[in-house]
Short mmCIF file of C-alpha atoms in Angstrom, two decimals:
data_model
loop_
_atom_site.label_atom_id
_atom_site.label_comp_id
_atom_site.label_asym_id
_atom_site.label_seq_id
_atom_site.Cartn_x
_atom_site.Cartn_y
_atom_site.Cartn_z
CA MET A 160 -29.63 -2.24 50.06
CA GLY A 161 -25.97 -2.62 50.41
CA LYS A 162 -24.10 -6.55 48.84
CA ILE A 163 -22.86 -9.46 50.72
CA CYS A 164 -19.03 -9.02 51.78
CA PRO A 165 -17.33 -12.19 51.05
CA ILE A 166 -14.63 -10.74 54.75
CA CYS A 167 -17.32 -10.89 56.81
CA GLY A 168 -20.51 -12.27 55.08
CA LYS A 169 -23.02 -9.68 55.91
CA GLU A 170 -24.82 -7.59 53.49
CA HIS A 171 -23.57 -3.77 53.98
CA GLU A 172 -22.51 -0.43 52.42
CA LEU A 173 -19.60 -1.57 50.69
CA SER A 174 -17.20 1.91 49.16
CA VAL A 175 -14.73 1.76 46.41
CA TYR A 176 -11.42 3.20 46.95
CA THR A 177 -8.44 3.73 44.85
CA ARG A 178 -5.07 4.09 45.61
CA LYS A 179 -1.73 4.99 43.51
CA ALA A 180 0.33 0.90 43.20
CA LYS A 181 3.12 -0.43 41.12
CA THR A 182 3.81 -2.83 39.54
CA ILE A 183 6.51 -4.13 36.74
CA ILE A 184 5.33 -5.30 33.23
CA LYS A 185 7.46 -5.97 30.48
CA GLY A 186 10.40 -4.78 32.48
CA ILE A 187 9.43 -1.99 33.09
CA GLU A 188 8.36 -0.44 36.84
CA VAL A 189 5.10 1.43 36.30
CA GLU A 190 2.61 3.61 38.44
CA TYR A 191 -1.24 3.26 38.68
CA ASP A 192 -4.74 3.69 39.90
CA GLU A 193 -5.85 0.28 41.69
CA GLN A 194 -9.28 0.35 42.89
CA TYR A 195 -10.69 -1.99 45.68
CA TYR A 196 -13.47 -2.42 48.42
CA LEU A 197 -12.92 -1.82 52.13
CA CYS A 198 -15.24 -3.90 54.23
CA SER A 199 -15.85 -1.14 57.40
CA ASN A 200 -16.50 -4.33 60.26
CA LYS A 201 -13.04 -5.98 60.07
CA LYS A 202 -10.20 -3.62 61.17
CA ASN A 203 -7.50 -6.42 59.43
CA ASP A 204 -7.26 -8.20 55.99
CA ASN A 205 -10.50 -5.58 55.04
CA GLU A 206 -9.48 -5.18 51.99
CA PHE A 207 -10.89 -7.22 48.01
CA ALA A 208 -11.32 -6.30 45.02
CA THR A 209 -13.76 -8.61 42.47
CA ALA A 210 -12.99 -9.96 39.34
CA SER A 211 -14.34 -7.25 37.31
CA MET A 212 -12.45 -4.53 38.99
CA GLU A 213 -9.30 -6.35 38.96
CA ASN A 214 -9.44 -6.67 35.52
CA ALA A 215 -10.12 -3.20 35.29
CA ASN A 216 -6.89 -2.42 37.40
CA LEU A 217 -5.04 -4.58 35.29
CA LEU A 218 -5.71 -2.59 32.06
CA ASN A 219 -4.88 0.28 33.87
CA ALA A 220 -1.19 -0.66 34.68
CA ARG A 221 -1.11 -1.73 30.68
CA ASN A 222 -2.24 1.76 29.83
CA ALA A 223 0.00 3.17 32.02
CA TYR A 224 2.50 0.65 30.53
CA ARG A 225 1.81 2.62 27.14
CA ILE A 226 1.52 6.27 28.10
CA GLN A 227 5.58 5.66 29.00
CA MET A 228 5.90 3.50 25.99
CA GLY A 229 4.50 6.11 23.82
CA LEU A 230 1.81 3.53 22.90
CA LEU A 231 -1.73 4.35 22.34
CA THR A 232 -3.90 3.89 25.02
CA SER A 233 -7.14 0.91 24.71
CA ASP A 234 -8.70 3.53 24.88
CA GLU A 235 -8.06 5.31 22.32
CA ILE A 236 -7.67 2.09 20.23
CA VAL A 237 -11.11 1.94 21.12
CA GLU A 238 -12.02 5.53 19.93
CA ILE A 239 -9.99 5.03 16.73
CA ARG A 240 -12.53 1.66 15.82
CA GLU A 241 -15.32 3.54 16.72
CA LYS A 242 -14.60 6.46 14.61
CA TYR A 243 -15.59 4.77 11.39
CA GLY A 244 -18.53 2.43 12.82
CA LEU A 245 -16.03 -0.67 13.14
CA SER A 246 -16.46 -3.15 15.36
CA GLN A 247 -13.07 -5.41 16.61
CA VAL A 248 -13.61 -8.36 13.85
CA ASP A 249 -14.33 -5.01 10.94
CA LEU A 250 -10.76 -2.89 11.74
CA SER A 251 -9.18 -6.96 12.25
CA GLN A 252 -9.81 -7.39 8.73
CA ILE A 253 -9.55 -3.97 7.15
CA LEU A 254 -5.98 -4.32 8.32
CA GLY A 255 -4.68 -7.98 7.78
CA TRP A 256 -4.64 -8.49 11.33
CA GLY A 257 -5.86 -12.02 12.28
CA GLU A 258 -9.91 -11.79 13.76
CA ALA A 259 -9.35 -11.45 17.76
CA THR A 260 -5.81 -8.63 17.43
CA ILE A 261 -8.05 -5.81 17.99
CA SER A 262 -10.60 -7.18 20.63
CA ARG A 263 -7.61 -8.35 22.36
CA TYR A 264 -5.75 -4.96 22.01
CA GLU A 265 -8.65 -3.22 23.85
CA SER A 266 -9.34 -5.53 26.88
CA LYS A 267 -5.43 -6.85 28.04
CA ALA A 268 -2.51 -7.83 26.04
CA ILE A 269 -0.49 -4.78 24.26
CA GLN A 270 0.26 -3.84 20.69
CA ASP A 271 3.69 -3.57 19.93
CA SER A 272 5.69 -0.69 17.77
CA ALA A 273 5.21 -1.97 14.46
CA TYR A 274 1.55 -2.35 15.07
CA ASP A 275 0.93 0.73 17.25
CA ASN A 276 2.32 2.60 14.25
CA ILE A 277 -0.28 1.01 12.06
CA LEU A 278 -3.13 2.12 13.80
CA ARG A 279 -1.52 5.52 14.41
CA LEU A 280 -1.19 6.26 10.91
CA ILE A 281 -5.55 5.60 10.45
CA LYS A 282 -6.49 7.06 13.75
CA ASN A 283 -6.60 11.16 11.65
CA ASN A 284 -6.37 9.73 8.38
CA PRO A 285 -9.17 7.91 6.43
CA VAL A 286 -6.65 7.90 3.40
CA MET A 287 -4.82 5.59 5.04
CA LEU A 288 -8.05 2.49 6.28
CA TYR A 289 -9.11 3.12 2.26
CA TYR A 290 -5.93 1.82 1.63
CA PHE A 291 -5.54 -1.25 3.84
CA TYR A 292 -9.60 -1.85 2.79
CA PHE A 293 -8.61 -2.18 -1.10
CA LYS A 294 -5.11 -3.60 0.10
CA ASN A 295 -6.44 -6.41 1.90
CA ASN A 296 -10.61 -6.64 1.40
CA MET A 297 -10.83 -10.62 0.57
CA ALA A 298 -11.00 -11.11 4.39
CA ILE A 299 -13.80 -9.20 4.91
CA ASN A 300 -16.96 -10.39 4.65
CA GLU A 301 -18.52 -10.28 1.93
CA ASN A 302 -21.91 -9.34 3.48
CA LYS A 303 -20.02 -6.20 4.99
CA LYS A 304 -17.86 -5.26 2.21
CA GLU A 305 -19.65 -2.16 0.88
CA ILE A 306 -21.31 -1.56 4.47
CA ILE A 307 -18.03 -0.51 5.57
CA LYS A 308 -16.17 0.54 2.00
CA HIS A 309 -19.80 2.97 1.92
CA LYS A 310 -18.60 4.32 6.02
CA LEU A 311 -15.15 4.65 5.33
CA GLU A 312 -16.32 7.08 1.81
CA GLU A 313 -18.47 9.04 4.00
CA GLU A 314 -15.35 9.89 6.60
CA LEU A 315 -13.60 10.75 3.71
CA GLU A 316 -16.18 13.25 1.78
CA SER A 317 -16.46 14.92 5.57
CA LYS A 318 -12.80 15.43 5.37
CA GLY A 319 -13.44 17.46 2.54
CA ARG A 320 -11.76 15.74 0.02
CA ASP A 321 -12.01 16.89 -3.60
CA SER A 322 -12.24 13.14 -5.13
CA LEU A 323 -13.15 10.08 -3.11
CA VAL A 324 -11.26 8.70 -7.05
CA ARG A 325 -8.41 10.48 -6.00
CA SER A 326 -7.89 9.35 -2.31
CA LYS A 327 -8.06 6.11 -3.39
CA LEU A 328 -4.98 6.31 -5.85
CA GLU A 329 -3.31 8.74 -3.08
CA SER A 330 -3.77 5.65 -0.69
CA TYR A 331 -1.13 3.78 -3.57
CA TYR A 332 1.13 6.47 -2.39
CA LEU A 333 1.44 6.86 1.78
CA ASN A 334 4.27 4.88 1.63
CA TYR A 335 5.65 7.17 -1.17
CA SER A 336 5.30 10.40 0.33
CA THR A 337 8.44 12.02 -0.20
CA PRO A 338 10.72 12.17 -3.18
CA SER A 339 12.42 8.78 -4.06
CA ILE A 340 14.51 7.02 -6.09
CA GLU A 341 11.94 4.95 -6.37
CA ASN A 342 9.43 7.82 -7.87
CA GLY A 343 11.35 9.77 -10.02
CA TYR A 344 12.60 12.06 -7.00
CA LYS A 345 9.05 13.25 -7.64
CA GLU A 346 5.80 13.35 -5.00
CA LEU A 347 2.67 12.03 -7.14
CA ASP A 348 1.32 15.12 -9.13
CA ILE A 349 -2.17 13.20 -9.92
CA ASP A 350 -3.02 17.26 -11.62
CA LYS A 351 0.07 16.79 -13.93
CA LEU A 352 -0.94 12.91 -14.63
CA GLU A 353 -4.68 13.62 -15.82
CA GLN A 354 -2.66 16.63 -18.58
CA VAL A 355 -0.24 14.14 -19.76
CA ILE A 356 -3.06 11.03 -20.24
CA ASN A 357 -5.16 13.61 -22.13
CA TYR A 358 -1.93 15.35 -24.54
CA ILE A 359 -1.18 11.28 -24.96
CA ALA A 360 -4.69 10.28 -26.15
CA MET A 361 -5.04 13.43 -28.17
CA ASN A 362 -1.98 12.53 -30.03
CA VAL A 363 -3.18 8.44 -30.42
CA ASP A 364 -6.78 7.53 -31.52
CA ASN A 365 -7.03 3.73 -29.82
CA LEU A 366 -5.02 4.37 -27.23
CA TYR A 367 -5.99 2.17 -24.74
CA LYS A 368 -4.96 0.77 -20.91
CA VAL A 369 -2.70 -1.39 -21.06
CA LYS A 370 -0.53 0.85 -23.73
CA LEU A 371 -1.18 3.37 -21.84
CA MET A 372 1.06 1.93 -19.04
CA LYS A 373 3.66 1.24 -20.72
CA PHE A 374 3.06 5.36 -22.70
CA LEU A 375 3.19 6.20 -19.20
CA TRP A 376 6.92 4.00 -17.80
CA TYR A 377 8.98 5.86 -20.73
CA ILE A 378 8.19 9.22 -20.52
CA ASP A 379 8.52 8.84 -16.71
CA VAL A 380 11.65 7.86 -17.48
CA TYR A 381 12.68 9.74 -20.30
CA CYS A 382 11.85 12.94 -18.15
CA PHE A 383 14.40 11.06 -15.27
CA GLN A 384 16.58 10.90 -17.77
CA ALA A 385 17.37 14.62 -19.11
CA THR A 386 15.98 16.03 -15.63
CA GLY A 387 16.85 13.42 -12.61
CA LYS A 388 13.03 13.80 -11.66
CA SER A 389 10.07 11.99 -13.23
CA MET A 390 7.21 13.92 -14.93
CA THR A 391 4.15 12.46 -13.07
CA GLY A 392 5.87 11.03 -9.64
CA LEU A 393 3.98 7.18 -10.33
CA VAL A 394 5.75 4.36 -8.71
CA TYR A 395 6.00 1.19 -11.46
CA ALA A 396 6.16 -2.79 -10.17
CA HIS A 397 7.33 -5.32 -12.28
CA ALA A 398 3.89 -7.49 -14.31
CA LYS A 399 3.45 -9.78 -15.83
CA MET A 400 3.06 -6.76 -19.43
CA GLY A 401 5.06 -4.25 -18.45
CA ALA A 402 6.32 -2.17 -16.09
CA LEU A 403 2.11 -0.69 -14.42
CA PRO A 404 1.81 2.40 -11.76
CA LEU A 405 0.81 1.59 -8.72
CA GLY A 406 -3.25 2.21 -8.37
CA HIS A 407 -3.43 2.17 -12.04
CA ASP A 408 -7.25 1.06 -11.38
CA ALA A 409 -7.78 4.78 -10.47
CA ILE A 410 -5.73 6.76 -12.51
CA LEU A 411 -7.94 4.72 -15.01
CA THR A 412 -11.20 6.53 -13.50
CA LEU A 413 -9.84 9.97 -12.16
CA ASP A 414 -11.75 13.11 -13.24
CA GLU A 415 -10.44 14.74 -15.79
CA VAL A 416 -9.62 11.05 -17.31
CA ILE A 417 -12.31 9.83 -20.45
CA CYS A 418 -12.29 5.44 -19.93
CA VAL A 419 -14.57 3.80 -21.85
CA GLU A 420 -15.37 0.43 -21.66
CA GLU A 421 -15.62 -1.59 -24.72
CA GLU A 422 -16.60 -5.33 -25.22
CA THR A 423 -13.97 -6.67 -27.40
CA GLU A 424 -14.67 -8.87 -30.84
CA ASP A 425 -15.26 -12.74 -29.43
CA TYR A 426 -17.52 -10.60 -26.25
CA ASP A 427 -15.20 -12.59 -23.84
CA ASN A 428 -13.30 -9.28 -22.75
CA THR A 429 -13.49 -5.90 -21.35
CA ARG A 430 -11.05 -3.18 -22.72
CA PHE A 431 -10.59 0.48 -21.75
CA HIS A 432 -10.00 3.18 -24.71
CA ILE A 433 -8.39 6.30 -23.37
CA ILE A 434 -10.05 9.54 -24.64
CA PHE A 435 -9.25 13.18 -25.43
CA ASN A 436 -10.96 15.01 -22.81
CA ASP A 437 -10.95 18.49 -24.50
CA LYS A 438 -12.72 20.61 -21.34
CA LEU A 439 -9.09 19.73 -19.55
CA ARG A 440 -6.19 22.53 -20.36
CA LEU A 441 -3.16 21.24 -20.56
CA ASP A 442 -1.14 24.12 -18.97
CA MET A 443 0.56 22.68 -16.63
CA LEU A 444 2.83 21.04 -19.34
CA THR A 445 6.24 22.65 -20.22
CA LYS A 446 7.73 23.17 -24.04
CA ALA A 447 10.32 20.32 -22.82
CA ASP A 448 7.15 18.09 -21.35
CA LYS A 449 5.23 17.93 -24.70
CA LYS A 450 8.84 17.11 -26.69
CA ILE A 451 9.77 13.64 -24.21
CA ILE A 452 5.64 12.91 -24.81
CA ASP A 453 6.12 13.58 -28.25
CA LYS A 454 9.19 11.61 -28.55
CA VAL A 455 7.05 8.41 -26.78
CA VAL A 456 4.03 8.71 -29.26
CA ASP A 457 7.00 8.88 -31.83
CA LYS A 458 7.92 5.44 -30.55
CA PHE A 459 5.35 4.23 -29.71
CA LYS A 460 2.09 5.44 -31.88
CA GLU A 461 1.90 3.27 -34.62
CA LYS A 462 3.23 -0.08 -32.72
CA LYS A 463 0.55 -2.85 -32.00
CA THR A 464 0.00 -3.08 -27.54
CA LYS A 465 1.86 -6.62 -28.33
CA PHE A 466 4.73 -5.09 -29.96
CA ILE A 467 5.44 -2.23 -26.79
CA VAL A 468 4.92 -4.92 -24.10
CA ASP A 469 7.66 -7.37 -25.84
CA TYR A 470 9.98 -4.04 -25.93
CA MET A 471 9.68 -3.56 -22.50
CA HIS A 472 9.86 -7.02 -22.19
CA LYS A 473 14.17 -5.95 -23.97
CA GLU A 474 14.47 -3.46 -20.92
CA GLU A 475 17.40 -4.68 -18.41
CA ALA A 476 14.83 -2.93 -15.57
CA TYR A 477 12.22 -5.67 -16.88
CA ILE A 478 14.99 -8.82 -17.20
CA HIS A 479 16.34 -7.74 -13.45
CA THR A 480 13.42 -7.54 -11.03
CA GLU A 481 10.55 -9.74 -9.78
CA ASP A 482 6.98 -10.05 -9.86
CA GLU A 483 4.97 -7.10 -8.50
CA GLU A 484 8.93 -5.52 -7.21
CA ILE A 485 9.55 -2.03 -7.36
CA ILE A 486 10.98 -0.85 -10.25
CA SER A 487 13.43 1.56 -8.81
CA PHE A 488 14.87 4.68 -11.29
CA GLU A 489 17.69 3.76 -11.38
CA TRP A 490 17.60 0.95 -14.28
CA ALA A 491 16.84 4.26 -16.52
CA LYS A 492 20.68 5.15 -17.28
CA TYR A 493 19.75 1.37 -19.13
CA VAL A 494 16.10 2.55 -20.55
CA LYS A 495 16.85 2.35 -24.87
#
């Protein structure tokens, strides 16, 4: 059985034809494949397109523009989302975009270069998508949070990641993957970070999270003063309790860091006690490294956390930066 032809009004077989067509999109002329029907019962004005065919032609034109401008096509955006098993709304929420954004990019709207760059970042890098998940998960439907997290972790495992915790910490440093003044001209070195933490824990009995984070900042700053590079590659931000490294929670869950949760005496709060891991070798630490760490340990070992926090609050690096602002190692020269 054929279809009712809107040209001649009769029922007959309709053939689909494809031709090259040109149009102007955002001031750029593009060539694309256009499909249409022909009515065989009429010689002139015998072509037409259905609404769905016109939508497909328009999408082809927009994708031709995307290719010409070096942007991901709508099909490529669909592939990214399906690779991670996410709905359009899921991916939009993870990236912190409006819920309909991915739907529009897959159907009619053309993404700008900034949005395209983010999509390219997550295309082959599950760590990047994992980073966005933790950054924006407050916007994700509560019933789907754990499901999405599980999907992302499965993808990370399929990539052969040594540790999901390492991947999570690495995700905070994707914007600091090259040496810069923000990371003290050193890329994040997780192996060395684990050894630094354990060396501190070996020499400090009552080592808790806030105290550790201050130790790490002073160690990196003193190392920068002495060598022009930090020791760990951590990036620090201005926080209420002083300098705080990005991904501080992930640091405490690293494979070689032993962290025990303890209740405070009033049972209202939990504190994190870092204990020396005697199974971890400290072979990455040079004599010069240990000398710098010893300097910080000797300075603050017997001091209470509040004293160290108050002391840090008086540093020029803290006074002249705002809440959540990255504390540049340019301030190292002013550290006491």
